[in-house]
Amino acid sequence: MPTLPWTKPNPAQPNTRAFVMASRLEVKSIRNVPGFFLKALSAWGQVRSAPGALGASLEAQLLKGVFFTLSAWEDKEALYTYARTEPHKSIMIGLRSTMRSSAFTFWEVPVEELPIAWKDAKARIDAQARADAESAR
């Protein structure tokens, strides 16, 4: 289960808040794992130089075909700018057909609470996935 450790691309300004995003992404088949993982590494490289990125980590459960992302940003706009910028934009579009499911959650924390613990992030992802399933009924 490779985990890319929390990296801090840009320093956080003290006494501010970070916009946090966590996701759980599951591919349809184990055959999709190598391609997904390579594209995830490309997006990881982009995060490391993205304006407004305060921190990020990736956990890949390769044998399960499940990937978790966790990132913190100066604000929502910094995250959305990253998501709309290449290569991330094309990666998201290109991988849609290989995805079984995905869950995303967003929240804010004081920057002094960074990095976010994976246990907390996964609990928030699970809660969001349950809420999304309930609202879809």
CSV table of N, CA and C in Angstrom, one decimal:
chain,number,residue,atom,x,y,z
A,1,MET,N,0.8,-1.2,0.0
A,1,MET,CA,0.0,0.0,0.0
A,1,MET,C,0.9,1.2,0.0
A,2,PRO,N,1.3,1.7,-1.2
A,2,PRO,CA,2.2,2.9,-1.2
A,2,PRO,C,1.5,4.1,-0.8
A,3,THR,N,2.1,4.9,0.1
A,3,THR,CA,1.6,6.2,0.4
A,3,THR,C,2.6,7.2,0.2
A,4,LEU,N,2.2,8.2,-0.6
A,4,LEU,CA,3.1,9.4,-0.8
A,4,LEU,C,2.9,10.3,0.4
A,5,PRO,N,4.0,10.6,1.1
A,5,PRO,CA,3.8,11.4,2.3
A,5,PRO,C,3.4,12.8,2.1
A,6,TRP,N,2.9,13.4,3.1
A,6,TRP,CA,2.4,14.8,3.1
A,6,TRP,C,3.6,15.7,2.6
A,7,THR,N,3.3,16.4,1.6
A,7,THR,CA,4.3,17.3,1.1
A,7,THR,C,3.8,18.7,1.2
A,8,LYS,N,4.6,19.7,1.4
A,8,LYS,CA,4.2,21.1,1.5
A,8,LYS,C,4.7,22.0,0.4
A,9,PRO,N,4.0,22.1,-0.7
A,9,PRO,CA,4.5,22.9,-1.8
A,9,PRO,C,4.7,24.4,-1.5
A,10,ASN,N,3.8,24.9,-0.7
A,10,ASN,CA,3.9,26.4,-0.4
A,10,ASN,C,3.7,26.6,1.0
A,11,PRO,N,4.3,27.6,1.6
A,11,PRO,CA,4.1,27.8,3.1
A,11,PRO,C,2.8,28.4,3.3
A,12,ALA,N,2.2,28.0,4.4
A,12,ALA,CA,0.9,28.6,4.8
A,12,ALA,C,1.1,29.9,5.6
A,13,GLN,N,0.2,30.8,5.4
A,13,GLN,CA,0.3,32.0,6.2
A,13,GLN,C,-0.3,31.7,7.6
A,14,PRO,N,0.4,32.1,8.6
A,14,PRO,CA,-0.1,31.8,10.0
A,14,PRO,C,-1.4,32.5,10.2
A,15,ASN,N,-2.2,31.8,11.1
A,15,ASN,CA,-3.5,32.3,11.5
A,15,ASN,C,-4.5,32.5,10.4
A,16,THR,N,-4.4,31.6,9.4
A,16,THR,CA,-5.4,31.6,8.3
A,16,THR,C,-6.0,30.2,8.3
A,17,ARG,N,-7.0,30.0,7.3
A,17,ARG,CA,-7.6,28.7,7.2
A,17,ARG,C,-7.2,28.1,5.9
A,18,ALA,N,-7.2,26.7,5.9
A,18,ALA,CA,-7.0,26.0,4.7
A,18,ALA,C,-8.3,25.3,4.2
A,19,PHE,N,-8.4,25.2,2.9
A,19,PHE,CA,-9.5,24.5,2.3
A,19,PHE,C,-9.0,23.1,2.0
A,20,VAL,N,-9.6,22.1,2.6
A,20,VAL,CA,-9.2,20.7,2.4
A,20,VAL,C,-10.1,19.9,1.6
A,21,MET,N,-9.5,19.1,0.7
A,21,MET,CA,-10.3,18.2,-0.1
A,21,MET,C,-9.7,16.8,0.1
A,22,ALA,N,-10.6,15.8,0.3
A,22,ALA,CA,-10.2,14.4,0.4
A,22,ALA,C,-11.1,13.6,-0.6
A,23,SER,N,-10.5,12.6,-1.2
A,23,SER,CA,-11.3,11.8,-2.1
A,23,SER,C,-10.9,10.3,-2.0
A,24,ARG,N,-11.9,9.5,-2.4
A,24,ARG,CA,-11.7,8.0,-2.5
A,24,ARG,C,-12.1,7.7,-4.0
A,25,LEU,N,-11.2,7.1,-4.7
A,25,LEU,CA,-11.4,6.8,-6.1
A,25,LEU,C,-11.2,5.3,-6.3
A,26,GLU,N,-12.1,4.6,-6.9
A,26,GLU,CA,-12.0,3.2,-7.1
A,26,GLU,C,-12.2,2.9,-8.6
A,27,VAL,N,-11.2,2.2,-9.1
A,27,VAL,CA,-11.3,1.8,-10.5
A,27,VAL,C,-12.1,0.5,-10.7
A,28,LYS,N,-12.7,0.3,-11.9
A,28,LYS,CA,-13.5,-0.8,-12.2
A,28,LYS,C,-12.9,-2.2,-12.1
A,29,SER,N,-11.6,-2.2,-12.5
A,29,SER,CA,-10.9,-3.4,-12.7
A,29,SER,C,-9.4,-3.3,-12.2
A,30,ILE,N,-8.9,-4.3,-11.7
A,30,ILE,CA,-7.5,-4.3,-11.3
A,30,ILE,C,-6.6,-4.0,-12.5
A,31,ARG,N,-7.1,-4.3,-13.7
A,31,ARG,CA,-6.3,-4.0,-15.0
A,31,ARG,C,-6.2,-2.5,-15.1
A,32,ASN,N,-7.1,-1.7,-14.5
A,32,ASN,CA,-7.0,-0.2,-14.6
A,32,ASN,C,-6.0,0.4,-13.7
A,33,VAL,N,-5.5,-0.4,-12.7
A,33,VAL,CA,-4.7,0.2,-11.7
A,33,VAL,C,-3.4,0.8,-12.2
A,34,PRO,N,-2.6,0.1,-13.0
A,34,PRO,CA,-1.3,0.7,-13.5
A,34,PRO,C,-1.5,2.0,-14.2
A,35,GLY,N,-2.4,2.1,-15.1
A,35,GLY,CA,-2.7,3.4,-15.8
A,35,GLY,C,-3.1,4.5,-14.8
A,36,PHE,N,-4.0,4.1,-13.9
A,36,PHE,CA,-4.5,5.1,-13.0
A,36,PHE,C,-3.4,5.6,-12.1
A,37,PHE,N,-2.6,4.7,-11.6
A,37,PHE,CA,-1.5,5.0,-10.7
A,37,PHE,C,-0.5,5.9,-11.4
A,38,LEU,N,-0.2,5.7,-12.7
A,38,LEU,CA,0.8,6.5,-13.4
A,38,LEU,C,0.2,7.9,-13.6
A,39,LYS,N,-1.1,8.0,-13.9
A,39,LYS,CA,-1.7,9.3,-14.1
A,39,LYS,C,-1.8,10.0,-12.7
A,40,ALA,N,-2.0,9.3,-11.6
A,40,ALA,CA,-2.1,9.9,-10.3
A,40,ALA,C,-0.7,10.5,-10.0
A,41,LEU,N,0.4,9.8,-10.4
A,41,LEU,CA,1.7,10.4,-10.1
A,41,LEU,C,1.9,11.7,-10.9
A,42,SER,N,1.4,11.7,-12.1
A,42,SER,CA,1.5,12.9,-12.9
A,42,SER,C,0.8,14.1,-12.2
A,43,ALA,N,-0.4,13.8,-11.7
A,43,ALA,CA,-1.2,14.8,-11.0
A,43,ALA,C,-0.5,15.2,-9.7
A,44,TRP,N,0.2,14.3,-9.1
A,44,TRP,CA,0.9,14.5,-7.9
A,44,TRP,C,2.1,15.5,-8.1
A,45,GLY,N,2.8,15.3,-9.3
A,45,GLY,CA,3.8,16.2,-9.7
A,45,GLY,C,3.3,17.6,-9.9
A,46,GLN,N,2.1,17.7,-10.4
A,46,GLN,CA,1.5,19.0,-10.6
A,46,GLN,C,1.1,19.7,-9.3
A,47,VAL,N,0.6,19.0,-8.3
A,47,VAL,CA,0.3,19.5,-7.0
A,47,VAL,C,1.5,20.1,-6.4
A,48,ARG,N,2.7,19.5,-6.6
A,48,ARG,CA,3.9,19.9,-5.9
A,48,ARG,C,4.4,21.3,-6.4
A,49,SER,N,3.8,21.8,-7.5
A,49,SER,CA,4.2,23.1,-7.9
A,49,SER,C,3.0,24.0,-8.1
A,50,ALA,N,1.8,23.6,-7.7
A,50,ALA,CA,0.6,24.3,-7.9
A,50,ALA,C,0.5,25.6,-7.0
A,51,PRO,N,0.2,26.7,-7.5
A,51,PRO,CA,0.0,27.9,-6.7
A,51,PRO,C,-1.2,27.7,-5.7
A,52,GLY,N,-0.9,28.0,-4.5
A,52,GLY,CA,-2.0,27.9,-3.4
A,52,GLY,C,-2.0,26.5,-2.8
A,53,ALA,N,-1.3,25.6,-3.2
A,53,ALA,CA,-1.3,24.2,-2.6
A,53,ALA,C,-0.5,24.3,-1.3
A,54,LEU,N,-1.1,23.9,-0.2
A,54,LEU,CA,-0.4,24.0,1.1
A,54,LEU,C,0.1,22.6,1.5
A,55,GLY,N,-0.5,21.5,1.0
A,55,GLY,CA,-0.1,20.2,1.3
A,55,GLY,C,-0.9,19.2,0.6
A,56,ALA,N,-0.3,18.0,0.4
A,56,ALA,CA,-1.0,16.9,-0.2
A,56,ALA,C,-0.3,15.6,0.1
A,57,SER,N,-1.2,14.5,0.0
A,57,SER,CA,-0.7,13.1,0.2
A,57,SER,C,-1.6,12.2,-0.7
A,58,LEU,N,-1.1,11.1,-1.0
A,58,LEU,CA,-1.8,10.1,-1.8
A,58,LEU,C,-1.6,8.7,-1.2
A,59,GLU,N,-2.6,8.0,-1.1
A,59,GLU,CA,-2.5,6.6,-0.6
A,59,GLU,C,-3.1,5.7,-1.7
A,60,ALA,N,-2.3,4.7,-2.2
A,60,ALA,CA,-2.8,3.8,-3.2
A,60,ALA,C,-2.9,2.4,-2.6
A,61,GLN,N,-4.1,1.9,-2.6
A,61,GLN,CA,-4.3,0.5,-2.3
A,61,GLN,C,-4.4,-0.3,-3.6
A,62,LEU,N,-3.2,-0.6,-4.1
A,62,LEU,CA,-3.2,-1.1,-5.5
A,62,LEU,C,-3.9,-2.4,-5.7
A,63,LEU,N,-3.8,-3.4,-4.8
A,63,LEU,CA,-4.5,-4.6,-4.9
A,63,LEU,C,-6.0,-4.5,-4.8
A,64,LYS,N,-6.5,-3.4,-4.2
A,64,LYS,CA,-8.0,-3.2,-4.2
A,64,LYS,C,-8.4,-2.3,-5.3
A,65,GLY,N,-7.5,-1.6,-5.9
A,65,GLY,CA,-7.9,-0.6,-7.0
A,65,GLY,C,-8.5,0.6,-6.4
A,66,VAL,N,-8.1,1.0,-5.2
A,66,VAL,CA,-8.6,2.1,-4.5
A,66,VAL,C,-7.5,3.2,-4.2
A,67,PHE,N,-7.8,4.4,-4.5
A,67,PHE,CA,-6.8,5.5,-4.3
A,67,PHE,C,-7.5,6.6,-3.5
A,68,PHE,N,-6.7,7.1,-2.5
A,68,PHE,CA,-7.2,8.2,-1.7
A,68,PHE,C,-6.3,9.4,-1.9
A,69,THR,N,-6.9,10.6,-2.0
A,69,THR,CA,-6.1,11.8,-2.1
A,69,THR,C,-6.5,12.7,-1.0
A,70,LEU,N,-5.6,13.5,-0.6
A,70,LEU,CA,-5.8,14.4,0.5
A,70,LEU,C,-5.0,15.7,0.2
A,71,SER,N,-5.6,16.8,0.1
A,71,SER,CA,-4.8,18.0,-0.1
A,71,SER,C,-5.4,19.2,0.6
A,72,ALA,N,-4.6,20.2,0.8
A,72,ALA,CA,-5.0,21.4,1.5
A,72,ALA,C,-4.6,22.6,0.7
A,73,TRP,N,-5.4,23.6,0.6
A,73,TRP,CA,-5.2,24.8,-0.3
A,73,TRP,C,-5.5,26.1,0.4
A,74,GLU,N,-4.9,27.1,-0.1
A,74,GLU,CA,-5.1,28.5,0.5
A,74,GLU,C,-6.6,28.8,0.5
A,75,ASP,N,-7.3,28.4,-0.6
A,75,ASP,CA,-8.7,28.7,-0.7
A,75,ASP,C,-9.3,27.8,-1.8
A,76,LYS,N,-10.7,27.8,-1.9
A,76,LYS,CA,-11.4,27.0,-2.8
A,76,LYS,C,-10.9,27.3,-4.3
A,77,GLU,N,-10.7,28.5,-4.6
A,77,GLU,CA,-10.3,28.9,-5.9
A,77,GLU,C,-9.0,28.3,-6.3
A,78,ALA,N,-8.0,28.2,-5.4
A,78,ALA,CA,-6.7,27.6,-5.7
A,78,ALA,C,-6.9,26.1,-6.1
A,79,LEU,N,-7.8,25.4,-5.4
A,79,LEU,CA,-8.1,24.0,-5.7
A,79,LEU,C,-8.7,23.9,-7.0
A,80,TYR,N,-9.7,24.7,-7.3
A,80,TYR,CA,-10.4,24.6,-8.6
A,80,TYR,C,-9.6,25.0,-9.8
A,81,THR,N,-8.7,26.0,-9.5
A,81,THR,CA,-7.7,26.3,-10.6
A,81,THR,C,-6.8,25.2,-10.9
A,82,TYR,N,-6.3,24.5,-9.9
A,82,TYR,CA,-5.5,23.3,-10.1
A,82,TYR,C,-6.3,22.2,-10.9
A,83,ALA,N,-7.5,22.0,-10.5
A,83,ALA,CA,-8.3,21.0,-11.2
A,83,ALA,C,-8.6,21.3,-12.6
A,84,ARG,N,-8.6,22.5,-13.0
A,84,ARG,CA,-8.9,22.9,-14.4
A,84,ARG,C,-7.7,23.1,-15.2
A,85,THR,N,-6.5,22.9,-14.6
A,85,THR,CA,-5.2,23.1,-15.3
A,85,THR,C,-4.6,21.7,-15.7
A,86,GLU,N,-4.0,21.7,-16.9
A,86,GLU,CA,-3.3,20.5,-17.3
A,86,GLU,C,-2.1,20.2,-16.5
A,87,PRO,N,-1.8,18.9,-16.2
A,87,PRO,CA,-2.4,17.7,-16.8
A,87,PRO,C,-3.7,17.2,-16.1
A,88,HIS,N,-4.0,17.8,-14.9
A,88,HIS,CA,-5.1,17.3,-14.1
A,88,HIS,C,-6.4,17.3,-14.9
A,89,LYS,N,-6.7,18.3,-15.6
A,89,LYS,CA,-7.9,18.4,-16.3
A,89,LYS,C,-8.1,17.2,-17.3
A,90,SER,N,-7.1,16.9,-18.1
A,90,SER,CA,-7.2,15.8,-19.0
A,90,SER,C,-7.2,14.5,-18.3
A,91,ILE,N,-6.5,14.4,-17.2
A,91,ILE,CA,-6.5,13.1,-16.4
A,91,ILE,C,-7.9,12.8,-15.9
A,92,MET,N,-8.6,13.8,-15.4
A,92,MET,CA,-9.9,13.6,-14.9
A,92,MET,C,-10.8,13.1,-16.0
A,93,ILE,N,-10.8,13.7,-17.1
A,93,ILE,CA,-11.6,13.4,-18.2
A,93,ILE,C,-11.3,12.0,-18.8
A,94,GLY,N,-10.0,11.7,-18.9
A,94,GLY,CA,-9.6,10.4,-19.5
A,94,GLY,C,-9.8,9.2,-18.6
A,95,LEU,N,-9.9,9.4,-17.3
A,95,LEU,CA,-10.1,8.3,-16.4
A,95,LEU,C,-11.6,8.0,-16.1
A,96,ARG,N,-12.5,8.8,-16.5
A,96,ARG,CA,-13.9,8.6,-16.1
A,96,ARG,C,-14.4,7.2,-16.5
A,97,SER,N,-14.0,6.7,-17.7
A,97,SER,CA,-14.5,5.4,-18.1
A,97,SER,C,-13.9,4.3,-17.3
A,98,THR,N,-12.9,4.5,-16.6
A,98,THR,CA,-12.3,3.4,-15.7
A,98,THR,C,-12.8,3.4,-14.3
A,99,MET,N,-13.5,4.4,-13.9
A,99,MET,CA,-13.9,4.6,-12.5
A,99,MET,C,-15.2,3.8,-12.2
A,100,ARG,N,-15.1,3.1,-11.1
A,100,ARG,CA,-16.3,2.4,-10.5
A,100,ARG,C,-17.0,3.4,-9.6
A,101,SER,N,-16.3,4.0,-8.7
A,101,SER,CA,-17.0,5.0,-7.8
A,101,SER,C,-16.0,6.0,-7.4
A,102,SER,N,-16.5,7.1,-6.9
A,102,SER,CA,-15.7,8.1,-6.3
A,102,SER,C,-16.5,8.9,-5.2
A,103,ALA,N,-15.8,9.4,-4.2
A,103,ALA,CA,-16.4,10.2,-3.2
A,103,ALA,C,-15.4,11.3,-2.9
A,104,PHE,N,-16.0,12.5,-2.7
A,104,PHE,CA,-15.2,13.7,-2.4
A,104,PHE,C,-15.8,14.4,-1.2
A,105,THR,N,-15.0,15.0,-0.4
A,105,THR,CA,-15.4,15.8,0.7
A,105,THR,C,-14.5,17.0,0.9
A,106,PHE,N,-15.1,18.1,1.4
A,106,PHE,CA,-14.4,19.4,1.5
A,106,PHE,C,-14.7,19.9,2.9
A,107,TRP,N,-13.7,20.6,3.5
A,107,TRP,CA,-13.9,21.3,4.8
A,107,TRP,C,-12.7,22.2,5.0
A,108,GLU,N,-12.9,23.1,6.0
A,108,GLU,CA,-11.8,24.0,6.3
A,108,GLU,C,-11.3,23.8,7.7
A,109,VAL,N,-10.0,24.1,7.8
A,109,VAL,CA,-9.3,23.9,9.1
A,109,VAL,C,-8.3,25.1,9.3
A,110,PRO,N,-8.0,25.4,10.5
A,110,PRO,CA,-6.9,26.4,10.7
A,110,PRO,C,-5.6,25.8,10.2
A,111,VAL,N,-4.8,26.6,9.5
A,111,VAL,CA,-3.5,26.0,8.9
A,111,VAL,C,-2.6,25.3,10.0
A,112,GLU,N,-2.8,25.7,11.2
A,112,GLU,CA,-2.0,25.1,12.3
A,112,GLU,C,-2.4,23.6,12.5
A,113,GLU,N,-3.5,23.2,12.0
A,113,GLU,CA,-3.9,21.8,12.1
A,113,GLU,C,-3.4,20.9,11.0
A,114,LEU,N,-2.6,21.5,10.0
A,114,LEU,CA,-2.1,20.7,8.9
A,114,LEU,C,-0.8,20.0,9.4
A,115,PRO,N,-0.5,18.8,9.0
A,115,PRO,CA,-1.2,18.0,8.0
A,115,PRO,C,-2.4,17.3,8.6
A,116,ILE,N,-3.4,17.0,7.8
A,116,ILE,CA,-4.6,16.3,8.2
A,116,ILE,C,-4.2,14.8,8.4
A,117,ALA,N,-4.7,14.2,9.4
A,117,ALA,CA,-4.5,12.8,9.6
A,117,ALA,C,-5.3,12.0,8.6
A,118,TRP,N,-4.8,10.9,8.1
A,118,TRP,CA,-5.5,10.1,7.2
A,118,TRP,C,-6.8,9.5,7.8
A,119,LYS,N,-6.7,9.2,9.1
A,119,LYS,CA,-7.9,8.6,9.8
A,119,LYS,C,-9.0,9.6,9.8
A,120,ASP,N,-8.8,10.8,10.0
A,120,ASP,CA,-9.8,11.9,10.0
A,120,ASP,C,-10.3,12.0,8.5
A,121,ALA,N,-9.4,12.1,7.6
A,121,ALA,CA,-9.9,12.3,6.2
A,121,ALA,C,-10.8,11.1,5.7
A,122,LYS,N,-10.4,9.9,6.0
A,122,LYS,CA,-11.2,8.7,5.6
A,122,LYS,C,-12.5,8.7,6.3
A,123,ALA,N,-12.6,9.1,7.6
A,123,ALA,CA,-13.9,9.2,8.2
A,123,ALA,C,-14.8,10.2,7.6
A,124,ARG,N,-14.2,11.3,7.2
A,124,ARG,CA,-15.0,12.3,6.5
A,124,ARG,C,-15.5,11.8,5.1
A,125,ILE,N,-14.6,11.1,4.4
A,125,ILE,CA,-14.9,10.6,3.1
A,125,ILE,C,-16.1,9.6,3.2
A,126,ASP,N,-16.0,8.7,4.2
A,126,ASP,CA,-17.1,7.7,4.5
A,126,ASP,C,-18.4,8.4,4.8
A,127,ALA,N,-18.3,9.4,5.7
A,127,ALA,CA,-19.5,10.1,6.0
A,127,ALA,C,-20.2,10.8,4.8
A,128,GLN,N,-19.4,11.4,4.0
A,128,GLN,CA,-19.9,12.1,2.8
A,128,GLN,C,-20.5,11.1,1.8
A,129,ALA,N,-19.8,9.9,1.7
A,129,ALA,CA,-20.3,8.9,0.8
A,129,ALA,C,-21.7,8.4,1.3
A,130,ARG,N,-21.9,8.2,2.6
A,130,ARG,CA,-23.2,7.8,3.1
A,130,ARG,C,-24.2,8.9,2.9
A,131,ALA,N,-23.8,10.2,3.1
A,131,ALA,CA,-24.8,11.2,2.9
A,131,ALA,C,-25.2,11.3,1.4
A,132,ASP,N,-24.2,11.1,0.5
A,132,ASP,CA,-24.5,11.1,-0.9
A,132,ASP,C,-25.5,10.0,-1.3
A,133,ALA,N,-25.2,8.8,-0.7
A,133,ALA,CA,-26.1,7.7,-1.0
A,133,ALA,C,-27.5,7.9,-0.5
A,134,GLU,N,-27.6,8.5,0.6
A,134,GLU,CA,-29.0,8.8,1.2
A,134,GLU,C,-29.7,9.8,0.3
A,135,SER,N,-29.0,10.8,-0.1
A,135,SER,CA,-29.7,11.9,-0.9
A,135,SER,C,-30.0,11.4,-2.3
A,136,ALA,N,-29.4,10.3,-2.8
A,136,ALA,CA,-29.7,9.7,-4.1
A,136,ALA,C,-30.9,8.9,-4.1
A,137,ARG,N,-31.4,8.5,-2.9
A,137,ARG,CA,-32.5,7.6,-2.8
A,137,ARG,C,-33.8,8.3,-3.0
